[in-house]
Amino acid sequence: MSEALNVPTMADYLAKGETPEILFWVGCSGSFDDRAKKITKAIVRILNHVGIKFAILGMEESCTGDPAKRAGNEFLFQMQAMQNITVMNGYNIKKIVTGCPHCFNTIKNEYPELGGKYEIVHHTQLVQELIDQGKLKVNGGTFKGKKITFHDPCYLGRANEVYEAPREVIQKLDVELAEMKRSRAKGLCCGAGGAQMFKESEKGSKEVNNERAEEALSLNPDVIAVGCPFCNTMMTDGVKHFNKEDKVKVLDVAELIAQANDL
Amino acid sequence: MLQIIIFSILLVGGFGFFFYNVLKVRRNILLGKDFTPEGPLGPRVVTVLKVAFGQSKMVTRPLSAIMHIFVYVGFILINIEVLEMFADGITGRHRTFSSLSFYNFLIAFFEILALLVFIGVVVFWLRRNVAKVKRFMNKELDGFPRLDANAILIAEVLMMTALMLMNASDQVLQSRGLYKVAGSFPLSQFIAPLFNGLSNESLHIIEKSSWWFHIVGIFAFMNYLPYSKHFHILLAFPATFYSNFNAKGKFTNLDTVTDVVKPNFDSTYIPKEIDPNAPPIPFGVKDVFDLNWKQLLEAYTCTECGRCTSSCPQNMTGKLLSPRKIMMDTRDRLVEVGKNIDKNGGKFVDDGKTLLGTYITPEELWACNTCNACVQECPINLDPLAIIVDLRRFLVMEKSEAPPELNNMFSNIENNGAPWQFSPADRANWINE
Ligand code: SF4
Ligand code: SF4
């Protein structure tokens, strides 16, 4: 791991009278969840490494309202959305990157109608772009030759039809990308979406995350790659359920890139 | 002459009753709220051609796709032969179209189609009743829905058989010089020898009764459609025309909420629902009246194929939620409301029931991952998820009946700007940890 993280806020930029190229929307999970914070840092390392001028909102960022919206609390959602839109429009934000497909979906699809119109990309799309432009050179490092399977997050995949960016990034690591039978448009949910993350599941015969982890583990992968902090939690729990946590790692695509390249 | 009269009565009565029922369905669908389709006409027409006409979303399950194509193409094209039967019925003639130069080809072609329909239908029947494919075994199909599916499959077998028997007896009568020689019979020629020993009378009876069986069957089928999942053969076209063109992750915006929330942030905002005298619109959906007409149209269109349910992560892990049941419940409730209106002279009288609660329970609704697998899978672009979310909205915003953990999550977001109990002041602490 290299030097300390450089993470300026929008307020810092404003004080200097400058504008960053892109806003990094961290999200609640990326800000507060211990596992997800590591993903956030991996994203920052990549951004620092290529020298993009980016900023976060810091304490001015608030929940996008996604879990409220999915749970049917449109009031709370719109309150959150308006609050964030007011802040972002105040800073004249044009472009956003986020590590969370739920934030991505909400800002991309549901903020415009309320007056928040931005260009937003998922971090895997940004990484792919950086690689394609030659700004980020990657090699497989310790992952070279390893078997990796990618779990499509519902809100990146089906909801927004981003299927290729994460896969192309993973393939840059010289690994064997193994596909689950239920992938891309047929990808199976990890069980977190629709506010399920925040409640116990209903009575049934199995937990959704175990169903999905079982499918991923059946490929005998070295790594289950994910692109969403909530999928990360669910898949990690699923892998633990089958006592495979010593053999199989659950890592975000950003972590793969950062770790392989000692960022 | 008698035949012409009976046929004409059948024709007028058959179409008349059908249109009467279609208008009733239309009235029921229009009980729903307004819906304005987004997006231009061109892509909508293309979607109808691709998804409904071209069956493009069926291919993900190849066996059923091929069998369905057999039945579907057969169904459409054999109707050309039915046209001839209509002509025969009205004029009292026999094989009215036989002067067409390609008549032999037509009849041969229809026989092949009939065989394909036959094969398709038998395979479908086996999948439901012998192989017991999982998506046809769910509870929501118990009773009428299962009967509905099997009845039509059996009816189709009988109709195709009648067609073959008609042609077979016709051939023998042709060979005896009693009927004009017309048509070519690649398949029924193998049945014809069985009839060789029969008298002219018997052959006439077989030929005529097969003809009547087929034609009565057609009218019966047509009039059965509005009561059955088979209504999809017509409604799939308008339903796909009104498909959602937005990203699947975009949930509808409630303007009624925006009108309350947005003025707090934007003093220039002009509320959209400005009529202060109109009765207040409830947030979310409690009964079929609160859904929009597109959603009600979708309920009537659902084929009950269960592709949605078989791909639902919660259903496959044994939860109560089944997106197909959401669609079926919506239709059943709408039909019930329609009958209520008929009985009460055109006005709905409260029956103490609602879609939410009586038909669909909160336990089903709260299980949903909003993962869009059901929407993705539906071969005709129906959207069970939109109904689920609308019902959740009513539970949360009108009844404050979210599960306690979700209420916690709500108050955390409200107070801390995050779904967990963390202080907003600590939001950027990760930088230095
Ligand atoms: S969106 Fe809900 S109902 Fe549809 S497949 Fe996913 S969990 Fe099931
Ligand atoms: S909603 Fe669509 S996928 Fe589900 S049963 Fe109806 S037609 Fe089939």
XYZ file of C-alpha atoms and ligand atoms in Angstrom:
712
model
C 0.000 0.000 0.000
C 1.273 3.394 -0.933
C 1.014 6.828 0.600
C -1.927 8.313 2.498
C -5.200 8.907 0.706
C -5.854 12.271 -0.806
C -9.578 12.912 -0.492
C -10.621 16.547 -0.869
C -14.216 17.650 -0.423
C -16.257 19.867 -2.696
C -16.012 22.548 -0.012
C -12.204 22.356 -0.207
C -12.323 22.911 -3.939
C -14.772 25.761 -3.583
C -12.482 27.440 -1.042
C -9.655 27.248 -3.586
C -11.946 28.544 -6.309
C -11.481 25.359 -8.367
C -13.800 22.670 -9.658
C -12.952 18.975 -9.706
C -13.487 16.804 -12.783
C -15.749 14.403 -11.033
C -17.681 13.932 -7.811
C -17.094 10.649 -6.007
C -20.417 9.667 -4.444
C -19.371 7.424 -1.570
C -22.796 6.256 -0.387
C -23.889 5.177 3.094
C -22.445 1.708 2.898
C -19.135 2.976 1.553
C -19.009 5.552 4.329
C -20.057 3.528 7.357
C -19.832 -0.208 6.725
C -16.421 -1.535 7.767
C -16.138 -3.947 4.866
C -17.403 -1.416 2.338
C -14.989 1.265 3.530
C -12.204 -0.895 2.128
C -13.866 -0.785 -1.263
C -14.193 2.986 -0.973
C -10.483 3.236 -0.249
C -9.628 0.992 -3.176
C -11.595 3.301 -5.454
C -9.808 6.327 -4.016
C -6.421 4.658 -4.548
C -7.252 4.137 -8.188
C -8.409 7.754 -8.540
C -5.296 9.033 -6.720
C -3.063 6.812 -8.815
C -4.295 8.185 -12.130
C -4.393 11.693 -10.720
C -7.988 12.523 -11.480
C -9.223 15.684 -9.821
C -12.109 14.382 -7.780
C -13.930 15.374 -4.624
C -16.416 13.923 -2.198
C -19.292 15.739 -0.545
C -18.186 14.534 2.876
C -20.623 15.523 5.579
C -22.824 17.168 2.968
C -23.615 13.809 1.404
C -26.755 12.088 2.633
C -28.507 8.805 1.817
C -29.829 8.909 -1.767
C -33.115 7.579 -0.435
C -32.854 4.322 -2.395
C -33.889 1.957 0.418
C -36.796 4.249 1.296
C -37.975 4.350 -2.312
C -37.805 0.563 -2.773
C -39.636 0.065 0.496
C -42.450 2.348 -0.634
C -41.618 5.431 1.416
C -41.797 7.935 -1.412
C -41.958 10.873 1.019
C -38.685 10.066 2.673
C -37.121 9.294 -0.678
C -38.069 12.638 -2.157
C -36.940 14.501 0.954
C -33.531 12.851 0.671
C -33.387 13.352 -3.074
C -34.259 17.042 -2.857
C -31.703 17.591 -0.124
C -28.938 15.968 -2.186
C -30.015 17.647 -5.395
C -29.967 21.034 -3.692
C -26.415 20.407 -2.481
C -25.166 19.057 -5.792
C -26.819 21.745 -7.900
C -25.318 24.274 -5.498
C -21.879 22.951 -6.431
C -22.867 22.786 -10.076
C -22.006 19.092 -10.253
C -21.808 17.652 -13.777
C -20.244 14.229 -13.469
C -20.405 11.635 -10.704
C -18.811 8.262 -10.034
C -20.078 5.900 -7.382
C -19.176 2.505 -6.005
C -22.761 1.609 -5.205
C -25.194 0.422 -7.915
C -28.138 1.516 -5.785
C -26.888 5.097 -5.555
C -25.994 4.843 -9.245
C -29.496 3.788 -10.238
C -31.264 6.311 -8.054
C -29.199 9.294 -9.137
C -29.211 8.219 -12.767
C -32.889 7.407 -13.147
C -34.864 8.997 -10.361
C -33.139 12.291 -9.618
C -33.637 13.883 -13.067
C -37.421 14.137 -12.630
C -36.832 16.014 -9.384
C -34.378 18.440 -10.927
C -31.059 16.616 -10.478
C -29.524 15.990 -13.879
C -25.987 14.610 -13.860
C -23.849 12.224 -15.801
C -23.156 9.311 -13.496
C -20.988 6.240 -13.955
C -20.395 3.171 -11.856
C -16.802 2.763 -10.729
C -16.309 -0.257 -12.962
C -17.282 1.887 -15.948
C -14.825 4.584 -14.925
C -12.039 2.049 -14.454
C -12.768 0.553 -17.844
C -12.667 4.025 -19.374
C -9.350 4.801 -17.683
C -7.849 1.558 -18.932
C -9.150 2.132 -22.461
C -7.719 5.642 -22.491
C -4.370 4.307 -21.359
C -4.476 6.335 -18.163
C -4.547 3.245 -15.983
C -2.201 0.357 -16.701
C -3.100 -2.835 -14.952
C -1.669 -6.299 -14.632
C -2.960 -9.363 -12.884
C -0.423 -9.405 -10.077
C -1.208 -12.193 -7.649
C -4.533 -12.820 -9.371
C -2.925 -13.925 -12.633
C -4.364 -17.248 -13.735
C -6.858 -17.374 -10.886
C -10.469 -18.335 -11.444
C -12.872 -15.474 -10.840
C -16.617 -15.361 -11.225
C -18.577 -12.121 -11.357
C -21.903 -11.704 -9.594
C -24.098 -9.152 -11.425
C -25.654 -6.610 -9.076
C -29.352 -6.278 -10.010
C -29.205 -2.501 -9.981
C -26.191 -2.371 -12.274
C -27.182 -5.282 -14.522
C -30.861 -5.740 -15.199
C -31.849 -2.330 -13.872
C -29.365 -0.413 -16.048
C -27.996 -3.012 -18.438
C -24.356 -2.550 -17.513
C -23.021 -6.062 -17.958
C -19.738 -5.731 -19.800
C -17.731 -3.043 -17.981
C -17.001 -5.102 -14.844
C -16.218 -8.175 -16.927
C -13.844 -6.349 -19.214
C -12.013 -4.895 -16.249
C -11.675 -8.309 -14.610
C -10.385 -9.836 -17.809
C -7.603 -7.270 -17.910
C -6.116 -9.119 -14.944
C -5.235 -12.208 -16.984
C -7.608 -14.355 -15.025
C -10.037 -17.073 -15.944
C -13.466 -15.471 -15.866
C -15.972 -18.211 -15.094
C -19.648 -17.446 -15.628
C -22.418 -18.695 -13.430
C -25.376 -20.165 -15.262
C -27.521 -17.339 -13.974
C -25.555 -14.327 -15.114
C -26.075 -11.032 -16.899
C -29.815 -10.504 -17.557
C -30.524 -13.783 -15.810
C -28.360 -12.943 -12.827
C -29.759 -14.009 -9.483
C -30.174 -11.366 -6.803
C -27.921 -11.584 -3.744
C -30.942 -11.045 -1.536
C -30.174 -7.509 -0.334
C -32.138 -5.339 -2.749
C -35.560 -3.830 -2.196
C -34.624 -2.888 1.387
C -34.223 -6.586 2.322
C -30.767 -5.652 3.615
C -32.415 -3.963 6.568
C -34.835 -6.660 7.677
C -35.108 -10.354 8.392
C -36.379 -12.372 5.468
C -39.825 -13.890 5.322
C -40.475 -17.522 6.152
C -39.061 -19.853 3.527
C -36.819 -22.814 2.886
C -33.561 -20.988 2.213
C -31.850 -17.607 2.325
C -31.417 -15.995 -1.081
C -27.755 -15.164 -0.451
C -27.012 -18.826 0.282
C -28.746 -19.878 -2.919
C -26.525 -17.463 -4.831
C -23.327 -18.238 -2.958
C -23.920 -21.931 -3.557
C -24.145 -21.307 -7.275
C -20.958 -19.233 -7.271
C -19.091 -21.798 -5.145
C -20.115 -24.620 -7.467
C -17.647 -23.161 -9.980
C -14.808 -23.542 -7.470
C -13.594 -19.993 -7.944
C -10.693 -18.374 -6.132
C -12.548 -15.101 -5.998
C -16.186 -14.096 -6.241
C -16.045 -10.605 -7.704
C -18.810 -8.142 -6.943
C -19.568 -4.555 -7.840
C -21.844 -3.558 -4.981
C -21.176 -3.191 -1.252
C -24.480 -4.872 -0.400
C -23.809 -7.831 -2.682
C -20.421 -7.988 -0.995
C -21.984 -8.389 2.438
C -24.507 -10.954 1.239
C -22.014 -13.042 -0.713
C -19.479 -12.921 2.106
C -22.140 -14.224 4.497
C -23.120 -16.874 1.975
C -19.535 -18.067 1.568
C -19.222 -18.241 5.356
C -22.441 -20.232 5.526
C -20.729 -22.918 3.449
C -17.488 -22.599 5.467
C -15.524 -21.612 2.406
C -14.215 -18.245 3.614
C -10.623 -19.535 3.812
C -10.630 -20.700 0.218
C -12.840 -18.217 -1.587
C -12.548 -14.465 -1.282
C -15.328 -12.029 -2.028
C -13.794 -8.884 -3.513
C -15.044 -5.805 -5.272
C -13.745 -5.182 -8.790
C -12.052 -2.026 -7.478
C -10.243 -4.078 -4.849
C -9.064 -6.550 -7.477
C -7.540 -3.737 -9.492
C -6.002 -1.979 -6.492
C -4.581 -5.140 -4.945
C -3.207 -6.572 -8.176
C -1.388 -3.344 -8.888
C -0.203 -2.485 -5.384
C -2.166 0.726 -5.329
C -80.938 -24.141 -45.983
C -81.360 -25.133 -42.358
C -77.584 -25.397 -42.147
C -77.189 -21.850 -43.416
C -79.665 -20.540 -40.857
C -78.070 -22.366 -37.939
C -74.657 -21.229 -39.046
C -75.755 -17.608 -39.399
C -77.228 -17.640 -35.900
C -73.990 -19.085 -34.607
C -71.966 -16.482 -36.457
C -73.950 -13.490 -35.247
C -74.385 -14.861 -31.735
C -70.727 -15.895 -31.474
C -69.319 -12.553 -32.502
C -72.023 -10.630 -30.659
C -71.387 -12.280 -27.322
C -67.647 -11.971 -27.833
C -67.817 -8.229 -28.426
C -70.199 -7.827 -25.515
C -67.592 -9.423 -23.266
C -64.697 -7.539 -24.778
C -66.474 -4.273 -24.080
C -66.990 -5.367 -20.520
C -63.292 -6.111 -20.134
C -62.552 -2.728 -21.639
C -64.827 -1.046 -19.133
C -63.085 -2.900 -16.287
C -59.640 -1.912 -17.542
C -60.713 1.707 -17.753
C -61.628 1.657 -14.080
C -57.907 2.253 -13.608
C -56.187 5.578 -13.252
C -54.833 7.547 -16.182
C -51.665 6.378 -17.796
C -49.689 8.309 -20.373
C -47.355 6.162 -22.407
C -43.878 7.642 -22.667
C -41.696 7.478 -25.700
C -42.347 7.712 -29.424
C -44.616 5.558 -31.554
C -41.914 3.937 -33.708
C -40.154 1.936 -31.003
C -43.537 0.880 -29.607
C -44.588 -0.617 -32.908
C -41.190 -2.286 -33.230
C -41.647 -3.770 -29.761
C -45.057 -5.166 -30.689
C -43.573 -6.717 -33.824
C -40.586 -8.146 -31.992
C -41.977 -9.209 -28.653
C -45.630 -10.045 -29.334
C -45.604 -10.940 -33.012
C -42.027 -12.226 -33.186
C -42.013 -13.848 -29.720
C -38.441 -12.658 -29.228
C -38.423 -13.084 -25.466
C -39.573 -16.691 -25.610
C -36.241 -17.966 -26.909
C -34.615 -18.045 -23.492
C -36.427 -21.345 -22.950
C -35.949 -23.121 -26.288
C -38.269 -26.123 -25.946
C -41.304 -24.130 -24.932
C -40.364 -21.464 -27.471
C -40.433 -23.926 -30.374
C -43.601 -25.644 -29.230
C -45.255 -22.293 -28.672
C -44.277 -21.199 -32.177
C -45.929 -24.352 -33.562
C -49.133 -23.656 -31.728
C -49.062 -19.934 -32.374
C -48.252 -20.042 -36.082
C -50.622 -22.954 -36.536
C -53.348 -21.084 -34.730
C -52.991 -17.971 -36.851
C -52.700 -19.712 -40.204
C -55.325 -22.359 -39.682
C -57.698 -19.438 -39.262
C -57.414 -18.997 -43.030
C -59.004 -22.385 -43.379
C -61.617 -21.294 -40.864
C -62.342 -18.422 -43.226
C -63.240 -20.977 -45.863
C -65.405 -22.767 -43.352
C -67.222 -19.505 -42.687
C -67.727 -19.055 -46.418
C -69.002 -22.629 -46.714
C -71.267 -22.080 -43.744
C -72.844 -18.930 -45.096
C -73.239 -20.117 -48.681
C -73.977 -23.739 -47.949
C -71.315 -24.683 -50.476
C -68.491 -27.179 -50.046
C -64.851 -26.072 -50.144
C -65.636 -22.609 -51.481
C -62.006 -21.734 -52.120
C -61.200 -24.874 -54.116
C -61.009 -22.972 -57.399
C -57.866 -21.191 -56.146
C -54.835 -22.355 -58.073
C -52.817 -23.011 -54.928
C -55.667 -24.683 -53.074
C -53.920 -28.051 -52.925
C -50.883 -26.440 -51.445
C -53.009 -24.596 -48.875
C -54.803 -27.675 -47.656
C -51.566 -29.645 -47.473
C -49.937 -26.804 -45.584
C -52.803 -26.642 -43.092
C -52.559 -30.346 -42.462
C -48.880 -30.017 -41.626
C -49.636 -27.062 -39.363
C -52.365 -29.055 -37.674
C -49.833 -31.765 -36.951
C -47.376 -29.239 -35.505
C -50.105 -27.764 -33.329
C -50.968 -31.268 -32.243
C -47.361 -32.016 -31.304
C -46.957 -28.691 -29.507
C -50.111 -29.155 -27.534
C -49.257 -32.712 -26.535
C -45.802 -31.613 -25.377
C -47.372 -28.787 -23.385
C -49.807 -31.195 -21.806
C -47.019 -33.592 -20.896
C -44.956 -30.801 -19.375
C -47.844 -29.794 -17.174
C -49.199 -33.182 -16.238
C -46.437 -35.757 -16.552
C -43.084 -33.982 -16.344
C -44.712 -31.612 -13.841
C -42.409 -28.719 -14.673
C -42.000 -26.774 -11.456
C -43.439 -23.489 -12.620
C -46.753 -25.194 -13.393
C -47.003 -26.710 -9.939
C -47.278 -23.581 -7.789
C -50.241 -23.172 -5.494
C -51.694 -20.194 -7.330
C -52.558 -22.476 -10.258
C -54.728 -24.796 -8.142
C -58.338 -24.916 -9.261
C -59.550 -22.984 -12.272
C -56.171 -21.833 -13.656
C -54.890 -25.402 -13.998
C -58.210 -26.555 -15.418
C -58.192 -23.592 -17.805
C -54.773 -24.525 -19.179
C -55.563 -28.214 -19.603
C -59.048 -27.668 -20.994
C -57.719 -25.562 -23.834
C -54.951 -28.043 -24.585
C -57.464 -30.866 -24.801
C -59.850 -28.738 -26.848
C -57.061 -28.039 -29.312
C -56.242 -31.717 -29.672
C -59.906 -32.415 -30.385
C -60.157 -29.586 -32.895
C -57.080 -30.708 -34.794
C -58.393 -34.272 -34.776
C -61.721 -33.076 -36.150
C -59.885 -31.301 -38.942
C -58.092 -34.519 -39.881
C -61.245 -36.639 -39.714
C -63.049 -34.132 -41.882
C -60.354 -34.268 -44.522
C -60.099 -38.060 -44.364
C -63.813 -38.652 -44.888
C -63.840 -35.960 -47.552
C -61.175 -37.833 -49.503
C -63.128 -41.077 -49.494
C -66.228 -39.227 -50.633
C -64.131 -37.581 -53.348
C -62.850 -40.936 -54.521
C -66.443 -42.184 -54.762
C -67.275 -39.255 -57.010
C -69.643 -37.751 -54.446
C -67.533 -34.679 -53.677
C -65.640 -32.451 -56.028
C -61.969 -33.449 -56.158
C -60.044 -30.756 -54.339
C -57.150 -30.495 -51.931
C -54.077 -32.481 -51.199
C -53.872 -34.417 -47.955
C -50.356 -35.381 -46.910
C -51.455 -36.579 -43.484
C -55.120 -37.458 -43.509
C -54.481 -39.755 -46.493
C -53.215 -42.187 -43.881
C -56.491 -42.029 -41.981
C -58.646 -42.305 -45.098
C -58.084 -46.068 -45.633
C -59.707 -46.702 -42.264
C -62.899 -45.180 -43.625
C -62.976 -47.152 -46.873
C -65.427 -49.703 -45.568
C -67.953 -47.110 -44.381
C -71.177 -46.302 -46.177
C -71.696 -42.987 -47.932
C -74.139 -42.002 -45.207
C -71.690 -42.634 -42.396
C -68.973 -40.739 -44.221
C -71.293 -37.787 -44.700
C -72.088 -37.815 -41.018
C -68.402 -37.940 -40.044
C -67.511 -35.194 -42.500
C -70.344 -32.884 -41.476
C -70.062 -33.432 -37.766
C -66.302 -32.832 -37.866
C -66.985 -29.637 -39.731
C -69.561 -28.543 -37.178
C -67.359 -29.611 -34.302
C -64.527 -27.486 -35.605
C -66.629 -24.443 -36.318
C -68.548 -24.581 -33.042
C -65.211 -25.142 -31.327
C -63.850 -21.967 -32.882
C -66.754 -19.904 -31.584
C -66.584 -21.528 -28.192
C -62.869 -20.832 -27.968
C -63.333 -17.226 -28.990
C -65.985 -16.680 -26.375
C -64.020 -18.470 -23.737
C -61.012 -16.171 -24.248
C -62.191 -13.249 -22.084
C -62.513 -15.626 -19.117
C -59.179 -17.328 -19.641
C -55.452 -16.765 -19.557
C -55.667 -17.430 -23.293
C -56.874 -13.877 -23.697
C -53.188 -13.115 -24.089
C -53.339 -14.137 -27.732
C -55.138 -10.847 -28.346
C -54.029 -8.596 -25.502
C -50.311 -9.309 -25.868
C -50.362 -6.842 -28.739
C -51.690 -3.776 -26.909
C -49.801 -4.783 -23.751
C -46.437 -4.780 -25.516
C -47.391 -1.573 -27.294
C -47.545 0.126 -23.906
C -44.268 -1.442 -22.722
C -42.076 0.506 -20.364
C -39.119 1.996 -22.200
C -37.304 3.378 -19.164
C -34.417 1.658 -17.436
C -35.910 -1.110 -15.303
C -34.382 0.437 -12.216
C -36.419 3.614 -12.575
C -39.453 3.461 -10.334
C -42.320 5.852 -10.983
C -42.215 9.255 -9.356
C -45.268 10.102 -7.253
C -46.217 13.618 -8.329
C -48.616 13.911 -5.422
C -45.613 13.553 -3.104
C -43.480 15.923 -5.143
C -46.178 18.546 -4.748
C -45.778 18.342 -0.992
C -42.005 17.928 -0.796
C -40.585 20.090 -3.540
C -41.945 23.500 -2.468
C -39.791 23.161 0.688
C -36.681 23.207 -1.469
C -37.731 25.173 -4.510
C -39.995 28.178 -4.045
C -40.572 28.473 -7.788
C -42.082 24.986 -8.060
C -45.696 24.877 -9.225
C -47.597 21.825 -7.948
C -48.955 19.573 -10.685
C -52.101 18.423 -8.908
C -53.510 21.905 -8.454
C -57.234 21.246 -8.121
C -57.918 21.880 -4.410
C -61.513 20.662 -4.720
C -60.655 17.215 -6.045
C -60.832 14.412 -3.485
C -57.395 13.630 -2.073
C -55.577 10.953 -4.039
C -54.285 8.143 -1.810
C -50.555 7.467 -1.857
C -49.964 4.073 -3.366
C -52.432 1.359 -4.246
C -55.016 -0.403 -2.117
C -57.403 -1.723 -4.720
C -57.631 -2.140 -8.472
C -59.112 1.351 -8.864
C -55.806 2.835 -7.695
C -53.753 1.029 -10.330
C -53.474 2.625 -13.758
C -55.255 1.122 -16.742
C -52.033 -0.174 -18.222
C -51.500 -2.282 -15.121
C -55.074 -3.573 -15.357
C -54.573 -4.368 -19.031
C -51.470 -6.324 -18.031
C -53.451 -8.292 -15.466
C -55.857 -9.446 -18.187
C -52.918 -10.206 -20.484
C -50.878 -12.390 -18.142
C -50.424 -15.843 -19.657
C -49.879 -17.430 -16.258
C -46.746 -18.996 -17.730
C -44.866 -18.524 -14.471
C -41.556 -17.519 -16.026
C -41.550 -14.613 -13.602
C -42.142 -16.800 -10.588
C -39.608 -19.404 -11.627
C -36.915 -16.721 -11.787
C -37.932 -14.969 -8.569
C -35.190 -15.377 -5.960
C -37.679 -15.223 -3.118
C -40.060 -17.726 -4.642
C -37.290 -20.199 -5.426
C -36.198 -20.069 -1.810
C -39.642 -20.982 -0.565
C -41.149 -17.605 0.265
C -44.815 -16.840 -0.272
C -44.120 -14.181 -2.905
C -44.953 -15.148 -6.479
C -45.027 -12.413 -9.121
C -47.419 -14.486 -11.220
C -49.830 -14.599 -8.309
C -49.638 -10.798 -8.083
C -50.858 -10.581 -11.683
C -53.523 -13.267 -11.228
C -54.828 -11.697 -8.024
C -55.093 -8.337 -9.735
C -57.146 -9.863 -12.530
C -59.343 -11.886 -10.190
C -60.082 -8.823 -8.091
C -60.834 -6.755 -11.187
C -63.224 -9.400 -12.491
C -64.905 -9.470 -9.098
C -65.254 -5.677 -9.122
C -66.690 -5.882 -12.648
C -69.350 -8.375 -11.548
C -70.169 -6.166 -8.589
C -70.721 -3.246 -10.954
C -72.939 -5.361 -13.243
C -75.020 -6.515 -10.308
C -75.485 -3.049 -8.881
C -76.670 -1.267 -11.976
C -73.381 0.215 -13.086
C -72.067 1.349 -9.722
C -69.512 -0.345 -7.522
C -70.857 -1.092 -4.069
C -68.275 -1.629 -1.336
C -67.882 -5.357 -0.736
C -65.472 -5.070 2.143
C -62.668 -6.544 0.046
C -59.549 -5.000 -1.449
C -56.664 -6.191 -3.593
C -54.309 -5.385 -0.733
C -55.189 -7.581 2.186
C -57.956 -9.761 0.769
C -55.918 -10.997 -2.176
C -52.305 -9.985 -1.642
C -50.845 -10.099 1.852
C -48.112 -7.882 3.312
C -45.961 -10.981 3.821
C -45.783 -11.474 0.068
C -45.062 -7.815 -0.596
C -42.287 -7.420 1.957
C -40.374 -10.380 0.555
C -39.675 -8.684 -2.774
C -36.058 -7.848 -3.645
C -37.149 -5.429 -6.386
C -34.562 -7.320 -8.440
C -36.502 -7.049 -11.715
C -35.934 -10.711 -12.595
C -39.684 -11.136 -13.084
C -39.891 -8.114 -15.378
C -36.896 -9.311 -17.361
C -38.299 -12.815 -17.789
C -41.850 -11.950 -18.761
C -42.246 -12.936 -22.423
C -44.679 -10.079 -23.015
C -43.060 -7.300 -20.981
C -45.490 -7.294 -18.068
C -44.412 -5.647 -14.837
C -45.457 -7.391 -11.602
C -42.867 -5.351 -9.705
C -44.661 -2.057 -10.376
C -47.778 -3.421 -8.675
C -45.748 -4.727 -5.733
C -44.129 -1.336 -5.163
C -47.445 0.512 -5.490
C -48.982 -1.751 -2.848
C -45.967 -1.231 -0.566
C -46.418 2.504 -0.929
C -49.953 2.259 0.409
C -48.836 0.112 3.333
C -46.091 2.564 4.264
C -47.564 5.955 3.511
C -51.276 5.454 4.165
C -51.199 2.815 6.876
C -47.731 3.141 8.444
C -47.524 -0.624 8.382
C -43.949 -1.289 7.354
C -42.102 -4.054 9.223
C -40.531 -2.587 12.400
C -36.966 -3.000 11.076
C -37.869 -0.937 8.041
C -39.414 1.736 10.241
C -36.071 1.861 12.058
C -34.301 2.217 8.763
C -36.660 5.060 7.804
C -36.055 6.971 11.002
C -32.304 6.482 10.686
C -32.369 7.988 7.216
C -34.559 10.804 8.454
C -32.389 11.609 11.448
C -28.884 10.571 10.395
C -28.992 10.624 6.602
C -28.049 6.943 6.536
C -30.050 3.742 6.962
C -27.996 2.860 10.042
C -27.506 4.634 13.312
C -24.370 6.607 12.539
C -23.829 10.292 13.014
C -23.733 12.305 9.793
C -20.681 14.056 11.258
C -18.765 10.760 10.971
C -19.524 10.272 7.314
C -16.002 10.952 6.091
C -14.180 9.257 8.991
C -13.178 6.378 6.713
C -10.499 8.590 5.155
C -8.369 8.518 8.283
C -9.175 5.053 9.616
S -38.629 -8.129 -8.359
Fe -39.560 -9.086 -6.539
S -41.179 -10.377 -7.370
Fe -39.871 -9.823 -9.087
S -38.423 -11.524 -9.221
Fe -37.446 -9.973 -7.936
S -37.991 -10.545 -5.839
Fe -39.387 -11.670 -7.191
S -46.392 -11.897 -15.622
Fe -45.444 -12.496 -17.527
S -43.949 -14.076 -16.914
Fe -45.366 -13.829 -15.208
S -46.910 -15.398 -15.542
Fe -47.691 -13.496 -16.451
S -47.047 -13.628 -18.595
Fe -45.820 -15.150 -17.484
